[in-house]
PDB file of C-alpha atoms in Angstrom:
ATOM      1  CA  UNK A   6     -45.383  99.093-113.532  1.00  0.00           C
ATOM      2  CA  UNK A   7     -46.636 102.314-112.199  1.00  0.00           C
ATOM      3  CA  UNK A   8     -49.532 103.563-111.836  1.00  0.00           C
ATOM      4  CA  UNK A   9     -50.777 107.346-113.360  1.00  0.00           C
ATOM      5  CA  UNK A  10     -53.217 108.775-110.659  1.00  0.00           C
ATOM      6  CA  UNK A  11     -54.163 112.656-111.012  1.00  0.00           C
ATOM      7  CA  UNK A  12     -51.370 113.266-113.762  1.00  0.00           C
ATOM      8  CA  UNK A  13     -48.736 111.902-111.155  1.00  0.00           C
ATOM      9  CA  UNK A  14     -46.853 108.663-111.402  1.00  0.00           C
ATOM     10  CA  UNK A  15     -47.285 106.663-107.942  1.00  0.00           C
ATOM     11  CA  UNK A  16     -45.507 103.258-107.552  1.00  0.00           C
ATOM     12  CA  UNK A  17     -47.919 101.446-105.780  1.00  0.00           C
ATOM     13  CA  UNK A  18     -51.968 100.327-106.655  1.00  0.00           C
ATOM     14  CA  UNK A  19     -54.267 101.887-104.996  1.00  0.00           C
ATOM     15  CA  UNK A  20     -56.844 100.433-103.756  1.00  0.00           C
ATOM     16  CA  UNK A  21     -60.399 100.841-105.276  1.00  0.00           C
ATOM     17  CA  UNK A  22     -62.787  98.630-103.492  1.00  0.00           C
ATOM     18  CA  UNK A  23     -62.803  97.475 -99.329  1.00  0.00           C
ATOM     19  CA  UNK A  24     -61.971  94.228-100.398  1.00  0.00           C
ATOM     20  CA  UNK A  25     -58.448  95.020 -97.919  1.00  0.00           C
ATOM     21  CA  UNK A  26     -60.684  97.451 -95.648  1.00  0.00           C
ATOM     22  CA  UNK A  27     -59.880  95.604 -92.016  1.00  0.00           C
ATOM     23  CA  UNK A  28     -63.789  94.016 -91.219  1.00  0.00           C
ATOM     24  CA  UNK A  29     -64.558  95.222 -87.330  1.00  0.00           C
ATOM     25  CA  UNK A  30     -65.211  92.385 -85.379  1.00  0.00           C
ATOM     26  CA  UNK A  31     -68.214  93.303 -83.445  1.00  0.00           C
ATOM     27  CA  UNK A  32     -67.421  90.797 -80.007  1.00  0.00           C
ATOM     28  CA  UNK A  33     -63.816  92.401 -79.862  1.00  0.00           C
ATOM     29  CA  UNK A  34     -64.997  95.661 -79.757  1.00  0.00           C
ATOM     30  CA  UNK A  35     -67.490  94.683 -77.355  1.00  0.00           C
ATOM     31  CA  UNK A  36     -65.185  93.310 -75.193  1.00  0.00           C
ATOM     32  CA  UNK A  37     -62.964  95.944 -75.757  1.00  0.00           C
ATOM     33  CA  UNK A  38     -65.331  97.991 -74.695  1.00  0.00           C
ATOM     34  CA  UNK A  39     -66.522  96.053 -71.253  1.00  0.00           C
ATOM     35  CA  UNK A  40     -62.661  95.790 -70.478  1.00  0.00           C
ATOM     36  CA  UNK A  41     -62.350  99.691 -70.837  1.00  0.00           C
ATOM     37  CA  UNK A  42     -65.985 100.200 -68.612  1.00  0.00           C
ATOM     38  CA  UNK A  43     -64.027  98.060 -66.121  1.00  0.00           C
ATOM     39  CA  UNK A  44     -61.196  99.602 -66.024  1.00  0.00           C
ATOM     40  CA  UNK A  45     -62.755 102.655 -65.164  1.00  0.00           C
ATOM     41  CA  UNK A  46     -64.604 101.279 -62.649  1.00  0.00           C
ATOM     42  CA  UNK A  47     -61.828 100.301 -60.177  1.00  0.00           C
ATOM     43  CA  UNK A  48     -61.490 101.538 -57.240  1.00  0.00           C
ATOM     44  CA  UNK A  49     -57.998 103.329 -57.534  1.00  0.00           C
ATOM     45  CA  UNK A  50     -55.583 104.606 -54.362  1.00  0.00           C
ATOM     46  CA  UNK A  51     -53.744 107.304 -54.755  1.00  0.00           C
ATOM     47  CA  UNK A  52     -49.962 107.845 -53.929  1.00  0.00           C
ATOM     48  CA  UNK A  53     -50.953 108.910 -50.052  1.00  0.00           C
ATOM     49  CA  UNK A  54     -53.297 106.132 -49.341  1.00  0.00           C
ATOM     50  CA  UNK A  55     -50.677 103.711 -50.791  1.00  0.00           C
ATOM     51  CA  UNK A  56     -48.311 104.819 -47.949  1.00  0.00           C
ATOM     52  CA  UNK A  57     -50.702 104.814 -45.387  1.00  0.00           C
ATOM     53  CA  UNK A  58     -52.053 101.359 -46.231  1.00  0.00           C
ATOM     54  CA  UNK A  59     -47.937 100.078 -45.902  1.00  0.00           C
ATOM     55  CA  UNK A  60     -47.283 102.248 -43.098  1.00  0.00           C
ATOM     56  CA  UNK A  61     -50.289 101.168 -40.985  1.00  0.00           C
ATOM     57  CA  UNK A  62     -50.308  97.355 -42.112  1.00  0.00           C
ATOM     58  CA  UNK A  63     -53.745  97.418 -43.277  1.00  0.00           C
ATOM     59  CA  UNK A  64     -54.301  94.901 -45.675  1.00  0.00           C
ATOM     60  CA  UNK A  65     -56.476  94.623 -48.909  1.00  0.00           C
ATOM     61  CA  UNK A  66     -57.635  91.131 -49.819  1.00  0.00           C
ATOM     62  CA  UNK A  67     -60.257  90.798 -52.769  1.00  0.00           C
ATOM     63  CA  UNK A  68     -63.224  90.738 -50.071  1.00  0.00           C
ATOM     64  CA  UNK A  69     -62.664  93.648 -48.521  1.00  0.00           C
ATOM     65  CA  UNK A  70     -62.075  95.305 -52.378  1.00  0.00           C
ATOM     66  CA  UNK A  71     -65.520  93.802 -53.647  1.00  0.00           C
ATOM     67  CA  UNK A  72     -66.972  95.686 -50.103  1.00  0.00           C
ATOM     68  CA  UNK A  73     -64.992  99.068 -51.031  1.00  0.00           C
ATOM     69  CA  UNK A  74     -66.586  99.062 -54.681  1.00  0.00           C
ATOM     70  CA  UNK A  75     -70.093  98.139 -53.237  1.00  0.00           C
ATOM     71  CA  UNK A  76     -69.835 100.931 -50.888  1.00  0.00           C
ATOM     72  CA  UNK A  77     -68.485 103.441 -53.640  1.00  0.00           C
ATOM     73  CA  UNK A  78     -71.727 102.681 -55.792  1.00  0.00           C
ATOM     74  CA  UNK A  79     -73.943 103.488 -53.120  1.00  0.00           C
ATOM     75  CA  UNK A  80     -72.522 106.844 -52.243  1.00  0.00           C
ATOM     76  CA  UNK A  81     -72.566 107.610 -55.700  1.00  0.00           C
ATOM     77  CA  UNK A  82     -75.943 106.266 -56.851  1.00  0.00           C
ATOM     78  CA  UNK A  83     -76.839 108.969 -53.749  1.00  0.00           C
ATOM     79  CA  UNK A  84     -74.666 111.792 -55.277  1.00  0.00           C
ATOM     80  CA  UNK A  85     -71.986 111.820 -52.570  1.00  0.00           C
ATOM     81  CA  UNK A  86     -68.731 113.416 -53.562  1.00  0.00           C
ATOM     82  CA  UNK A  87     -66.528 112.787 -50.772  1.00  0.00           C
ATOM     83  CA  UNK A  88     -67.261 109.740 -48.498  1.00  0.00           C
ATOM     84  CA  UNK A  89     -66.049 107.919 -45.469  1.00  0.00           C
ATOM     85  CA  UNK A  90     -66.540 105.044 -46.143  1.00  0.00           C
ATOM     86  CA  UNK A  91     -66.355 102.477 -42.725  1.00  0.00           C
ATOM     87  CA  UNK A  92     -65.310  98.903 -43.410  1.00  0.00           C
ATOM     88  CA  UNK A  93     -65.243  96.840 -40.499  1.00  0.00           C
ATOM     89  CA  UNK A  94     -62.465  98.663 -38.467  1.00  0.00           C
ATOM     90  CA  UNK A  95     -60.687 100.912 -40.936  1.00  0.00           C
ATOM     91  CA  UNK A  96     -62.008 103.742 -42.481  1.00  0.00           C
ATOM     92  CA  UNK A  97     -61.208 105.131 -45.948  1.00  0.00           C
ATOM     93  CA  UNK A  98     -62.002 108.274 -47.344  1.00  0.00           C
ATOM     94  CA  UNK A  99     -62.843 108.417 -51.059  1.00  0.00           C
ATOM     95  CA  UNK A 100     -63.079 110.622 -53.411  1.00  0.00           C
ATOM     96  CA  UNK A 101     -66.169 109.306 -55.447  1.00  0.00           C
ATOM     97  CA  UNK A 102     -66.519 111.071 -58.668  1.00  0.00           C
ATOM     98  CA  UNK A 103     -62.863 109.619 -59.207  1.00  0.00           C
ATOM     99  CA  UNK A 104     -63.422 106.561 -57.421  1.00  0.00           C
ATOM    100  CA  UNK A 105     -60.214 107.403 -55.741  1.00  0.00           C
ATOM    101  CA  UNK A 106     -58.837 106.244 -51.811  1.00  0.00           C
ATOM    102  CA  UNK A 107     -57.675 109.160 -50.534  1.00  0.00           C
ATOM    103  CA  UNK A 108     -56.483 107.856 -47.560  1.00  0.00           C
ATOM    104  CA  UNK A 109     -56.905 105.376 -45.069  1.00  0.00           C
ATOM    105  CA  UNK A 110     -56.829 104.644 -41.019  1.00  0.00           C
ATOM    106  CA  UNK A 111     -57.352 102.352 -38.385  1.00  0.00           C
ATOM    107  CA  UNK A 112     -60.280 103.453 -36.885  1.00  0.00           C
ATOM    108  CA  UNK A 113     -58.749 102.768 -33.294  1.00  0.00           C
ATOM    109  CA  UNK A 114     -55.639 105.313 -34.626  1.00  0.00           C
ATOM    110  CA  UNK A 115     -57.727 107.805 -35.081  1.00  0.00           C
ATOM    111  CA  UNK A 116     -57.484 109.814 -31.951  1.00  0.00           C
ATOM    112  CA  UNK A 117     -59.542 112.499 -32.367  1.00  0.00           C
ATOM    113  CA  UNK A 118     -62.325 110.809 -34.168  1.00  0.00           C
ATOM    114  CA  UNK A 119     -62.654 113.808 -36.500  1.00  0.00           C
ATOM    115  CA  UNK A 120     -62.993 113.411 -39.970  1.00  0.00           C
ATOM    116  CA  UNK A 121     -63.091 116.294 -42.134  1.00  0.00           C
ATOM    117  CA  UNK A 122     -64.505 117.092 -45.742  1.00  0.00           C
ATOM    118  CA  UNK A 123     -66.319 114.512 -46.337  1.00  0.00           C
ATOM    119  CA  UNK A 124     -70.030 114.845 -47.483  1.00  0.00           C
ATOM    120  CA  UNK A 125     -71.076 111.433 -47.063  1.00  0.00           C
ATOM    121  CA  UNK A 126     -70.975 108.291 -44.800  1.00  0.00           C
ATOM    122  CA  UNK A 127     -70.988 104.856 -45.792  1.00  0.00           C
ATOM    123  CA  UNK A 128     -71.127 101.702 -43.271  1.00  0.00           C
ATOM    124  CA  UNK A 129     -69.431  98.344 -45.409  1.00  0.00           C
TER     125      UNK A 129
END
């Protein structure tokens, strides 16, 4: 049987009360909501520092990750935008405010031992 709602002739029931409203689970979207924070924390590379990290065989094991993220909070609890960031013998450059590798070198590759725009340095 349809239902009469404003003059018009609907075939469904509406519904009146929240008895059907979805109830919000308060520990999902808590945890939702740590996930996300983590998430954004991450240190991210970008498509260069990728390549560079293949090309130059450097490699990334969960240590030398939790030392990259360590380092990134520092420069940015001190305001640093762009960092070098020195991590036993390979340096990275970061972009902080993204939390972003840039790109990434052997130290010892480096022959000029120049590294430009960069605001910041951070020893890992």
């Amino acid at each position: 049987m349809a239902e009469i709602i404003n003059g018009i002739s609907v075939p469904f029931k509406p519904i009146v009360n929240n008895d059907f409203a979805p109830s919000v689970n308060r520990k999902s979207t808590e945890v939702f909501s740590d996930i996300f924070k983590s998430e954004l924390d991450k240190i991210k590379f970008s498509a260069h520092a990728l390549k560079r990290l293949e090309s130059r065989n450097i490699q990334m094991d969960d240590l030398t990750m939790d030392k990259l993220t360590s380092a990134v909070e520092k420069a940015e609890a001190k305001g640093a935008k762009d960092s070098l960031v020195m991590l036993d013998d390979t340096a990275f450059i970061v972009n902080i405010a993204n939390r972003t590798v840039v790109t990434t070198m052997p130290v010892k590759e480096n022959d000029d031992k120049v590294f430009t725009n960069i605001d910041s340095v951070v020893f890992a």
